[in-house]
mmCIF file of C-alpha atoms in Angstrom:
data_model
loop_
_atom_site.group_PDB
_atom_site.id
_atom_site.type_symbol
_atom_site.label_atom_id
_atom_site.label_comp_id
_atom_site.label_asym_id
_atom_site.label_seq_id
_atom_site.Cartn_x
_atom_site.Cartn_y
_atom_site.Cartn_z
ATOM 1 C CA MET K 1 -22.959 -13.165 -9.273
ATOM 2 C CA ASP K 2 -19.842 -15.769 -7.467
ATOM 3 C CA GLY K 3 -18.830 -19.021 -8.860
ATOM 4 C CA GLY K 4 -18.483 -20.124 -12.698
ATOM 5 C CA PRO K 5 -15.254 -19.371 -14.524
ATOM 6 C CA ASP K 6 -14.358 -15.938 -12.720
ATOM 7 C CA GLY K 7 -14.836 -18.251 -9.473
ATOM 8 C CA ARG K 8 -15.296 -15.706 -6.699
ATOM 9 C CA TRP K 9 -15.728 -12.166 -7.067
ATOM 10 C CA ILE K 10 -13.419 -9.932 -4.647
ATOM 11 C CA ALA K 11 -14.138 -5.997 -4.420
ATOM 12 C CA ALA K 12 -11.563 -3.700 -3.984
ATOM 13 C CA ASP K 13 -11.768 0.505 -3.074
ATOM 14 C CA GLU K 14 -9.053 2.674 -2.293
ATOM 15 C CA SER K 15 -8.780 5.466 0.481
ATOM 16 C CA GLY K 16 -6.479 7.629 1.349
ATOM 17 C CA TRP K 17 -4.377 8.015 -2.140
ATOM 18 C CA ASP K 18 -2.844 10.954 -3.054
ATOM 19 C CA GLY K 19 -1.278 11.355 -5.905
ATOM 20 C CA GLU K 20 2.483 10.973 -5.670
ATOM 21 C CA ALA K 21 3.032 12.605 -2.006
ATOM 22 C CA LEU K 22 3.812 9.684 -0.888
ATOM 23 C CA PHE K 23 5.333 11.473 2.437
ATOM 24 C CA GLN K 24 3.980 13.680 3.710
ATOM 25 C CA PRO K 25 3.052 13.635 7.727
ATOM 26 C CA THR K 26 -1.094 14.306 7.337
ATOM 27 C CA GLU K 27 -1.681 11.087 5.545
ATOM 28 C CA PRO K 28 0.989 8.817 5.840
ATOM 29 C CA TYR K 29 -1.105 5.569 5.303
ATOM 30 C CA MET K 30 -3.214 4.721 2.840
ATOM 31 C CA THR K 31 -5.389 1.661 2.488
ATOM 32 C CA ILE K 32 -7.787 -1.011 0.135
ATOM 33 C CA GLY K 33 -10.475 -2.730 1.472
ATOM 34 C CA SER K 34 -11.772 -5.877 -0.253
ATOM 35 C CA VAL K 35 -14.954 -7.998 0.403
ATOM 36 C CA ALA K 36 -15.213 -11.324 -1.037
ATOM 37 C CA ILE K 37 -19.644 -10.691 -1.728
ATOM 38 C CA ASP K 38 -21.106 -10.692 -4.625
ATOM 39 C CA ASP K 39 -23.400 -7.799 -5.708
ATOM 40 C CA GLY K 40 -26.706 -9.239 -4.497
ATOM 41 C CA ASP K 41 -25.332 -10.481 -1.507
ATOM 42 C CA ALA K 42 -24.182 -7.023 -0.559
ATOM 43 C CA GLY K 43 -27.107 -5.065 -1.973
ATOM 44 C CA THR K 44 -28.892 -7.410 1.822
ATOM 45 C CA VAL K 45 -25.759 -6.451 3.778
ATOM 46 C CA LEU K 46 -25.853 -2.245 2.549
ATOM 47 C CA ALA K 47 -29.533 -2.037 3.682
ATOM 48 C CA LEU K 48 -29.539 -3.657 6.492
ATOM 49 C CA LEU K 49 -26.732 -1.645 7.118
ATOM 50 C CA ARG K 50 -28.951 1.530 6.110
ATOM 51 C CA ARG K 51 -31.854 0.760 8.156
ATOM 52 C CA ASP K 52 -29.451 -0.123 11.403
ATOM 53 C CA ALA K 53 -27.462 2.870 11.094
ATOM 54 C CA GLY K 54 -30.650 5.122 10.478
ATOM 55 C CA ILE K 55 -28.973 6.323 7.347
ATOM 56 C CA LYS K 56 -31.839 7.829 5.127
ATOM 57 C CA GLN K 57 -29.917 9.676 2.149
ATOM 58 C CA ALA K 58 -30.069 8.370 -1.210
ATOM 59 C CA GLY K 59 -27.423 8.016 -3.800
ATOM 60 C CA GLU K 60 -24.255 5.311 -2.584
ATOM 61 C CA LEU K 61 -23.213 4.378 0.792
ATOM 62 C CA LYS K 62 -20.292 6.458 1.561
ATOM 63 C CA PHE K 63 -17.660 5.762 4.623
ATOM 64 C CA SER K 64 -18.227 9.219 5.571
ATOM 65 C CA HIS K 65 -22.010 8.254 6.233
ATOM 66 C CA PHE K 66 -20.819 6.650 9.602
ATOM 67 C CA ALA K 67 -17.974 9.022 10.200
ATOM 68 C CA ARG K 68 -19.476 12.228 9.323
ATOM 69 C CA GLY K 69 -20.517 14.660 13.123
ATOM 70 C CA GLY K 70 -19.116 11.573 15.489
ATOM 71 C CA ASN K 71 -22.323 9.397 15.439
ATOM 72 C CA GLN K 72 -22.299 7.319 18.329
ATOM 73 C CA ARG K 73 -24.216 4.397 16.892
ATOM 74 C CA ARG K 74 -23.336 4.956 13.054
ATOM 75 C CA LEU K 75 -19.949 3.592 14.342
ATOM 76 C CA GLU K 76 -20.956 0.874 16.811
ATOM 77 C CA VAL K 77 -23.482 -0.666 13.533
ATOM 78 C CA LEU K 78 -19.949 -0.262 11.320
ATOM 79 C CA ALA K 79 -18.013 -1.770 14.348
ATOM 80 C CA THR K 80 -20.306 -4.328 14.258
ATOM 81 C CA ALA K 81 -20.464 -5.543 10.948
ATOM 82 C CA LEU K 82 -17.060 -5.665 10.161
ATOM 83 C CA GLU K 83 -16.096 -7.713 14.218
ATOM 84 C CA PRO K 84 -16.019 -11.425 13.986
ATOM 85 C CA GLY K 85 -19.491 -12.491 13.899
ATOM 86 C CA GLY K 86 -21.009 -9.650 12.238
ATOM 87 C CA MET K 87 -22.267 -9.316 8.304
ATOM 88 C CA LEU K 88 -19.036 -8.808 7.204
ATOM 89 C CA ALA K 89 -16.990 -11.211 9.500
ATOM 90 C CA GLY K 90 -14.730 -13.508 7.170
ATOM 91 C CA ARG K 91 -15.715 -11.280 3.932
ATOM 92 C CA ALA K 92 -14.283 -7.908 4.510
ATOM 93 C CA SER K 93 -9.477 -7.524 4.642
ATOM 94 C CA ILE K 94 -7.743 -4.178 4.585
ATOM 95 C CA PHE K 95 -3.781 -4.485 2.783
ATOM 96 C CA MET K 96 -2.916 -1.214 5.012
ATOM 97 C CA ILE K 97 0.061 0.553 2.395
ATOM 98 C CA ASP K 98 2.271 2.768 5.070
ATOM 99 C CA LYS K 99 3.464 5.265 1.988
ATOM 100 C CA ARG K 100 6.691 5.502 3.553
ATOM 101 C CA PHE K 101 7.863 2.058 4.057
ATOM 102 C CA PHE K 102 6.222 1.580 0.034
ATOM 103 C CA VAL K 103 8.776 4.122 -0.860
ATOM 104 C CA THR K 104 11.713 2.812 1.432
ATOM 105 C CA ALA K 105 10.840 -0.843 -0.216
ATOM 106 C CA LYS K 106 10.493 0.521 -3.891
ATOM 107 C CA ILE K 107 14.758 2.149 -3.057
ATOM 108 C CA ILE K 108 15.555 -1.366 -1.865
ATOM 109 C CA ASP K 109 13.863 -3.505 -5.220
ATOM 110 C CA LEU K 110 14.723 -0.577 -7.961
ATOM 111 C CA LEU K 111 18.391 -0.081 -7.513
ATOM 112 C CA LEU K 112 19.745 -2.581 -4.578
ATOM 113 C CA GLU K 113 18.291 -5.813 -6.103
ATOM 114 C CA GLU K 114 19.153 -5.808 -8.896
ATOM 115 C CA TYR K 115 22.513 -5.469 -7.781
ATOM 116 C CA ALA K 116 22.601 -8.147 -5.791
ATOM 117 C CA HIS K 117 20.953 -10.403 -8.511
ATOM 118 C CA GLU K 118 23.423 -9.404 -10.893
ATOM 119 C CA ASN K 119 26.353 -10.558 -8.414
ATOM 120 C CA GLY K 120 24.522 -13.350 -7.564
ATOM 121 C CA VAL K 121 22.586 -12.865 -4.347
ATOM 122 C CA ASP K 122 18.623 -13.270 -3.732
ATOM 123 C CA LEU K 123 17.539 -10.655 -1.437
ATOM 124 C CA HIS K 124 13.966 -12.483 -0.955
ATOM 125 C CA ALA K 125 15.445 -15.991 -0.279
ATOM 126 C CA ASP K 126 15.407 -14.877 3.289
ATOM 127 C CA ASP K 127 13.363 -11.963 3.469
ATOM 128 C CA GLN K 128 16.248 -9.625 3.165
ATOM 129 C CA ALA K 129 15.001 -6.836 0.696
ATOM 130 C CA ARG K 130 12.256 -6.802 3.485
ATOM 131 C CA ARG K 131 14.774 -6.112 6.340
ATOM 132 C CA TYR K 132 16.228 -3.376 5.040
ATOM 133 C CA ALA K 133 13.558 -1.125 4.032
ATOM 134 C CA GLN K 134 12.021 -2.302 7.341
ATOM 135 C CA LYS K 135 15.719 -0.636 8.407
ATOM 136 C CA LEU K 136 15.424 2.608 5.953
ATOM 137 C CA ILE K 137 11.958 3.202 7.915
ATOM 138 C CA GLU K 138 12.882 1.924 11.685
ATOM 139 C CA GLU K 139 16.548 3.688 11.919
ATOM 140 C CA GLY K 140 16.301 5.820 8.739
ATOM 141 C CA PRO K 141 15.341 9.385 10.609
ATOM 142 C CA ARG K 142 17.382 9.251 14.013
ATOM 143 C CA ALA K 143 20.797 7.911 11.959
ATOM 144 C CA LEU K 144 20.540 11.247 9.063
ATOM 145 C CA GLY K 145 18.512 13.647 10.858
ATOM 146 C CA ALA K 146 14.415 14.048 10.018
ATOM 147 C CA PRO K 147 14.995 16.869 7.100
ATOM 148 C CA MET K 148 18.342 14.475 5.521
ATOM 149 C CA PHE K 149 15.839 11.590 5.445
ATOM 150 C CA ASN K 150 13.194 13.159 4.135
ATOM 151 C CA GLU K 151 15.033 14.714 1.768
ATOM 152 C CA LEU K 152 16.585 11.363 0.332
ATOM 153 C CA ILE K 153 13.342 10.230 0.357
ATOM 154 C CA ARG K 154 11.470 13.064 -1.458
ATOM 155 C CA VAL K 155 13.900 12.969 -4.543
ATOM 156 C CA PHE K 156 14.087 9.076 -4.529
ATOM 157 C CA VAL K 157 9.898 9.279 -5.459
ATOM 158 C CA ARG K 158 10.168 12.089 -7.852
ATOM 159 C CA PHE K 159 12.897 10.026 -9.780
ATOM 160 C CA GLY K 160 10.464 7.270 -10.402
ATOM 161 C CA GLY K 161 7.601 9.238 -10.844
ATOM 162 C CA ILE K 162 5.821 10.376 -13.746
ATOM 163 C CA ARG K 163 7.740 12.322 -15.905
ATOM 164 C CA ASN K 164 6.192 14.790 -17.616
ATOM 165 C CA ARG K 165 6.547 14.401 -22.166
ATOM 166 C CA GLY K 166 8.619 11.393 -20.926
ATOM 167 C CA GLN K 167 11.464 13.802 -19.105
ATOM 168 C CA ALA K 168 12.689 12.269 -16.060
ATOM 169 C CA LEU K 169 11.574 14.648 -13.061
ATOM 170 C CA VAL K 170 15.415 13.457 -11.196
ATOM 171 C CA GLU K 171 18.074 12.776 -13.360
ATOM 172 C CA VAL K 172 20.341 10.268 -12.014
ATOM 173 C CA ALA K 173 23.448 12.441 -10.851
ATOM 174 C CA GLU K 174 21.137 14.192 -8.180
ATOM 175 C CA LEU K 175 19.972 11.454 -7.018
ATOM 176 C CA PHE K 176 23.318 9.748 -6.205
ATOM 177 C CA GLN K 177 24.154 13.184 -5.048
ATOM 178 C CA VAL K 178 21.472 12.741 -2.182
ATOM 179 C CA LEU K 179 22.673 9.304 -2.021
ATOM 180 C CA ASP K 180 26.302 10.150 -0.807
ATOM 181 C CA VAL K 181 25.183 12.704 1.319
ATOM 182 C CA ALA K 182 23.332 10.630 2.978
ATOM 183 C CA GLU K 183 26.114 7.738 3.707
ATOM 184 C CA ARG K 184 28.602 10.503 5.215
ATOM 185 C CA ARG K 185 25.939 12.177 6.927
ATOM 186 C CA SER K 186 24.571 8.687 8.681
ATOM 187 C CA HIS K 187 25.516 7.971 12.219
ATOM 188 C CA ARG K 188 24.074 4.726 12.566
ATOM 189 C CA ARG K 189 26.350 1.382 10.919
ATOM 190 C CA ALA K 190 23.136 -0.180 9.478
ATOM 191 C CA ILE K 191 22.240 2.607 7.543
ATOM 192 C CA THR K 192 25.572 3.651 6.715
ATOM 193 C CA ASP K 193 25.415 0.201 5.184
ATOM 194 C CA ILE K 194 22.479 -0.238 3.335
ATOM 195 C CA LEU K 195 22.811 3.654 1.712
ATOM 196 C CA GLY K 196 26.625 2.355 1.083
ATOM 197 C CA MET K 197 25.686 -0.842 -1.142
ATOM 198 C CA LEU K 198 22.950 2.080 -2.791
ATOM 199 C CA VAL K 199 25.315 4.179 -3.846
ATOM 200 C CA ARG K 200 27.269 1.520 -6.013
ATOM 201 C CA CYS K 201 23.940 0.702 -8.131
ATOM 202 C CA ARG K 202 24.802 3.448 -10.524
ATOM 203 C CA ALA K 203 24.473 1.559 -13.352
ATOM 204 C CA GLN K 204 21.162 -0.276 -12.258
ATOM 205 C CA ALA K 205 19.561 2.568 -11.386
ATOM 206 C CA ASP K 206 20.995 4.809 -15.170
ATOM 207 C CA GLU K 207 19.337 1.098 -16.404
ATOM 208 C CA LEU K 208 16.472 2.325 -14.370
ATOM 209 C CA GLN K 209 15.896 5.511 -16.054
ATOM 210 C CA LYS K 210 16.039 4.433 -19.020
ATOM 211 C CA THR K 211 13.639 1.675 -18.684
ATOM 212 C CA MET K 212 10.961 3.896 -16.830
ATOM 213 C CA LEU K 213 10.909 6.513 -19.929
ATOM 214 C CA GLU K 214 9.248 3.435 -21.783
ATOM 215 C CA PRO K 215 4.818 3.728 -22.696
ATOM 216 C CA ASP K 216 4.514 0.508 -20.991
ATOM 217 C CA PHE K 217 6.375 0.250 -18.018
ATOM 218 C CA LEU K 218 4.425 0.201 -14.534
ATOM 219 C CA LEU K 219 4.300 3.573 -12.403
ATOM 220 C CA ALA K 220 6.944 2.779 -9.691
ATOM 221 C CA MET K 221 6.095 4.419 -7.364
ATOM 222 C CA GLU K 222 2.376 4.089 -7.712
ATOM 223 C CA PRO K 223 0.963 1.534 -4.720
ATOM 224 C CA LEU K 224 -1.858 0.495 -6.338
ATOM 225 C CA ILE K 225 0.691 -1.372 -8.879
ATOM 226 C CA PRO K 226 1.548 -3.379 -6.828
ATOM 227 C CA ALA K 227 -0.900 -3.851 -4.081
ATOM 228 C CA MET K 228 -4.397 -4.135 -5.973
ATOM 229 C CA PRO K 229 -2.492 -8.476 -7.152
ATOM 230 C CA ALA K 230 -1.687 -8.650 -3.967
ATOM 231 C CA VAL K 231 -4.854 -8.442 -2.080
ATOM 232 C CA LEU K 232 -6.507 -10.157 -4.967
ATOM 233 C CA ASN K 233 -3.364 -12.857 -4.325
ATOM 234 C CA GLU K 234 -4.513 -12.872 -0.745
ATOM 235 C CA TRP K 235 -7.920 -13.870 -1.185
ATOM 236 C CA SER K 236 -7.024 -16.451 -3.368
ATOM 237 C CA ARG K 237 -4.797 -18.204 -0.885
ATOM 238 C CA GLN K 238 -8.388 -18.187 1.290
ATOM 239 C CA ILE K 239 -11.032 -18.906 -0.960
ATOM 240 C CA GLY K 240 -9.703 -20.727 -4.167
ATOM 241 C CA PRO K 241 -9.457 -18.929 -8.075
ATOM 242 C CA ALA K 242 -11.100 -15.433 -7.736
ATOM 243 C CA SER K 243 -11.619 -12.676 -10.020
ATOM 244 C CA LEU K 244 -11.020 -8.645 -8.664
ATOM 245 C CA LEU K 245 -13.829 -5.893 -9.206
ATOM 246 C CA MET K 246 -12.083 -2.451 -8.489
ATOM 247 C CA ASP K 247 -13.452 0.749 -8.504
ATOM 248 C CA ALA K 248 -12.933 3.043 -11.316
ATOM 249 C CA HIS K 249 -9.790 4.933 -10.646
ATOM 250 C CA LYS K 250 -7.785 7.234 -12.609
ATOM 251 C CA VAL K 251 -4.528 5.349 -11.880
ATOM 252 C CA LEU K 252 -5.434 1.742 -13.775
ATOM 253 C CA THR K 253 -7.072 2.693 -16.968
ATOM 254 C CA ASP K 254 -6.955 0.051 -19.408
ATOM 255 C CA ASP K 255 -3.881 0.210 -21.699
ATOM 256 C CA ARG K 256 -2.374 -0.929 -17.435
ATOM 257 C CA ILE K 257 -4.546 -2.647 -16.503
ATOM 258 C CA ASP K 258 -3.472 -4.774 -19.498
ATOM 259 C CA ILE K 259 -0.405 -4.657 -18.874
ATOM 260 C CA LEU K 260 -0.739 -5.316 -15.282
ATOM 261 C CA TRP K 261 -3.102 -8.429 -16.050
ATOM 262 C CA LYS K 262 -0.185 -9.631 -18.606
ATOM 263 C CA ALA K 263 2.352 -9.581 -15.910
ATOM 264 C CA MET K 264 0.599 -11.440 -13.369
ATOM 265 C CA THR K 265 -0.101 -13.974 -15.422
ATOM 266 C CA ALA K 266 2.724 -14.366 -17.458
ATOM 267 C CA GLY K 267 5.710 -14.742 -15.240
ATOM 268 C CA HIS K 268 7.183 -10.794 -14.995
ATOM 269 C CA PRO K 269 10.100 -10.890 -12.845
ATOM 270 C CA ASP K 270 8.407 -8.021 -11.092
ATOM 271 C CA PHE K 271 5.992 -10.807 -10.212
ATOM 272 C CA ARG K 272 7.923 -13.410 -9.682
ATOM 273 C CA PHE K 273 7.822 -13.300 -5.665
ATOM 274 C CA LEU K 274 3.939 -12.089 -5.495
ATOM 275 C CA TRP K 275 2.036 -15.652 -7.146
ATOM 276 C CA THR K 276 2.041 -19.097 -4.842
ATOM 277 C CA GLY K 277 0.260 -21.790 -6.418
ATOM 278 C CA VAL K 278 -2.979 -20.092 -7.428
ATOM 279 C CA ARG K 279 -3.396 -17.912 -10.543
ATOM 280 C CA PRO K 280 -5.672 -14.887 -10.777
ATOM 281 C CA ARG K 281 -9.092 -14.876 -13.280
ATOM 282 C CA GLY K 282 -9.566 -11.983 -13.677
ATOM 283 C CA LEU K 283 -9.607 -7.938 -13.129
ATOM 284 C CA ALA K 284 -12.197 -5.657 -13.593
ATOM 285 C CA ARG K 285 -13.191 -1.677 -13.256
ATOM 286 C CA GLY K 286 -16.422 -0.725 -12.405
ATOM 287 C CA ASP K 287 -18.246 2.042 -10.707
ATOM 288 C CA SER K 288 -19.487 1.315 -7.511
ATOM 289 C CA LEU K 289 -23.420 3.261 -8.054
ATOM 290 C CA GLU K 290 -24.240 0.423 -10.372
ATOM 291 C CA HIS K 291 -22.256 -2.231 -7.824
ATOM 292 C CA PRO K 292 -22.966 -2.719 -3.770
ATOM 293 C CA SER K 293 -19.848 -4.793 -3.420
ATOM 294 C CA ILE K 294 -17.648 -1.588 -4.692
ATOM 295 C CA GLN K 295 -19.721 0.814 -2.074
ATOM 296 C CA LEU K 296 -19.097 -2.021 0.924
ATOM 297 C CA ALA K 297 -15.452 -1.674 0.104
ATOM 298 C CA ASP K 298 -15.475 1.733 0.348
ATOM 299 C CA LEU K 299 -16.703 1.569 4.091
ATOM 300 C CA VAL K 300 -14.004 -1.693 4.693
ATOM 301 C CA ALA K 301 -11.073 0.848 3.408
ATOM 302 C CA GLY K 302 -12.509 3.717 5.239
ATOM 303 C CA ALA K 303 -12.486 2.498 8.390
ATOM 304 C CA GLY K 304 -9.287 1.006 7.628
ATOM 305 C CA ARG K 305 -7.674 4.303 7.278
ATOM 306 C CA ALA K 306 -9.334 6.407 10.027
ATOM 307 C CA VAL K 307 -7.716 3.317 12.299
ATOM 308 C CA ALA K 308 -4.119 4.041 10.785
ATOM 309 C CA HIS K 309 -4.902 8.152 11.441
ATOM 310 C CA PHE K 310 -5.654 7.010 15.272
ATOM 311 C CA HIS K 311 -2.667 4.587 15.371
ATOM 312 C CA GLU K 312 -0.101 7.398 14.366
ATOM 313 C CA GLY K 313 -1.814 9.257 16.807
ATOM 314 C CA LEU K 314 -2.900 12.063 14.597
ATOM 315 C CA THR K 315 -5.087 15.218 15.942
ATOM 316 C CA THR K 316 -7.858 14.737 13.528
ATOM 317 C CA PRO K 317 -11.460 13.864 13.425
ATOM 318 C CA THR K 318 -10.260 10.940 10.870
ATOM 319 C CA ALA K 319 -8.365 9.919 13.991
ATOM 320 C CA GLU K 320 -11.458 9.716 16.508
ATOM 321 C CA VAL K 321 -13.384 7.817 14.421
ATOM 322 C CA GLY K 322 -10.285 5.114 14.571
ATOM 323 C CA ALA K 323 -10.110 5.023 18.275
ATOM 324 C CA ALA K 324 -14.328 3.952 17.896
ATOM 325 C CA LEU K 325 -13.396 1.087 15.097
ATOM 326 C CA ALA K 326 -9.121 0.278 15.933
ATOM 327 C CA THR K 327 -10.928 -2.792 17.461
ATOM 328 C CA SER K 328 -12.819 -4.309 15.182
ATOM 329 C CA VAL K 329 -10.618 -3.481 12.193
ATOM 330 C CA ALA K 330 -7.275 -3.659 13.594
ATOM 331 C CA PRO K 331 -8.197 -7.978 13.058
ATOM 332 C CA LEU K 332 -8.898 -7.497 9.427
ATOM 333 C CA ILE K 333 -5.205 -5.923 8.159
ATOM 334 C CA THR K 334 -3.692 -8.846 6.534
ATOM 335 C CA PRO K 335 -0.052 -9.702 7.332
ATOM 336 C CA HIS K 336 0.495 -9.273 3.707
ATOM 337 C CA SER K 337 0.790 -5.760 4.098
ATOM 338 C CA LEU K 338 2.885 -3.169 2.980
ATOM 339 C CA ILE K 339 4.099 -2.148 6.610
ATOM 340 C CA ALA K 340 7.161 -1.859 8.491
ATOM 341 C CA HIS K 341 6.293 -5.065 10.235
ATOM 342 C CA ASP K 342 4.254 -8.320 10.796
ATOM 343 C CA GLU K 343 2.086 -7.281 13.525
ATOM 344 C CA PRO K 344 -1.560 -5.278 12.309
ATOM 345 C CA ALA K 345 -2.218 -6.154 15.443
ATOM 346 C CA ARG K 346 -0.464 -2.774 16.664
ATOM 347 C CA PHE K 347 -2.827 -0.684 14.684
ATOM 348 C CA SER K 348 -5.715 -1.424 17.672
ATOM 349 C CA ARG K 349 -3.879 0.909 19.657
ATOM 350 C CA PRO K 350 -1.854 4.245 19.252
ATOM 351 C CA LYS K 351 1.903 3.864 18.636
ATOM 352 C CA GLU K 352 3.139 5.198 21.900
ATOM 353 C CA SER K 353 1.527 2.026 23.185
ATOM 354 C CA ARG K 354 3.748 -0.580 22.214
ATOM 355 C CA GLY K 355 4.952 -1.368 25.238
ATOM 356 C CA HIS K 356 9.106 -0.925 24.517
ATOM 357 C CA PRO K 357 11.236 1.135 24.248
ATOM 358 C CA PRO K 358 12.806 3.212 21.342
ATOM 359 C CA THR K 359 16.084 1.489 19.659
ATOM 360 C CA ARG K 360 19.515 2.728 21.144
ATOM 361 C CA SER K 361 21.966 2.916 18.657
#
């Protein structure tokens, strides 16, 4: 129940997670749906959704029940529940993760930010780190050519990824060989400058790789690690002290949740820019079968992922579902999402219809 020492409860679930495959054209986005609702009220909402959508299947209610077969009645019921004035109005939110942006932002955070800090420069003070990451996403493929840009992202994902038996998947020398080639190949000044700065971060990369091999290191290339605290923080801005109930996930083991909780509450440097006054009350994992609130979070996450497919222009059944939900879902996307811009309204339409010409060098 809401209230008490744990504050309000927020339930969260993800859609689009695919391990370390963070740079593939068929699944470029990941979403975390969250709802500010306790299990008692969530059960009532689920019952009403079942009734209105004519869903009689036993077991938990999933987004697939609404999306399967292009059932317009069911999609309209879900869209109505999510839009202003609907059953979940003011109680649902979507944290959108563009995996390509996540990877490029990590390049900045793990290497360049540390290099700049050691030289007396705070890249986060004026949001410079985010702007560098945005620039890499927007101009990198054209500056380097898609194959070179993809190779740069691939090698960095493996450099920061899960280690097998304590061994690095990609050594520092291999990473910097690719960075060096990319810098020399770049034909856009802004990208050349960013890559030139990264090439000077060899010492930071050596130290980072040592740190990553330590057992309590939070997985560098796992979006759930920074995203779940960000979801809780965003809700805390709106409703005050809150606790987060996450769907059971193999990445969020008990040990990692303990590490994450200590980092969030003890001023860990990885979270020094995250919390702004309101501190978290608790983190917990739960089973969606036992928690109706997590089932609602699944519906919200699935709707967000479908809209992301529609926005990306993918030719998939999921994208077709997203077209029917886009108007209701786009306003739920938080501007603090891990995306390469601050305009969630863009997700209400395909990329091609933004109405401005491509950037020219």
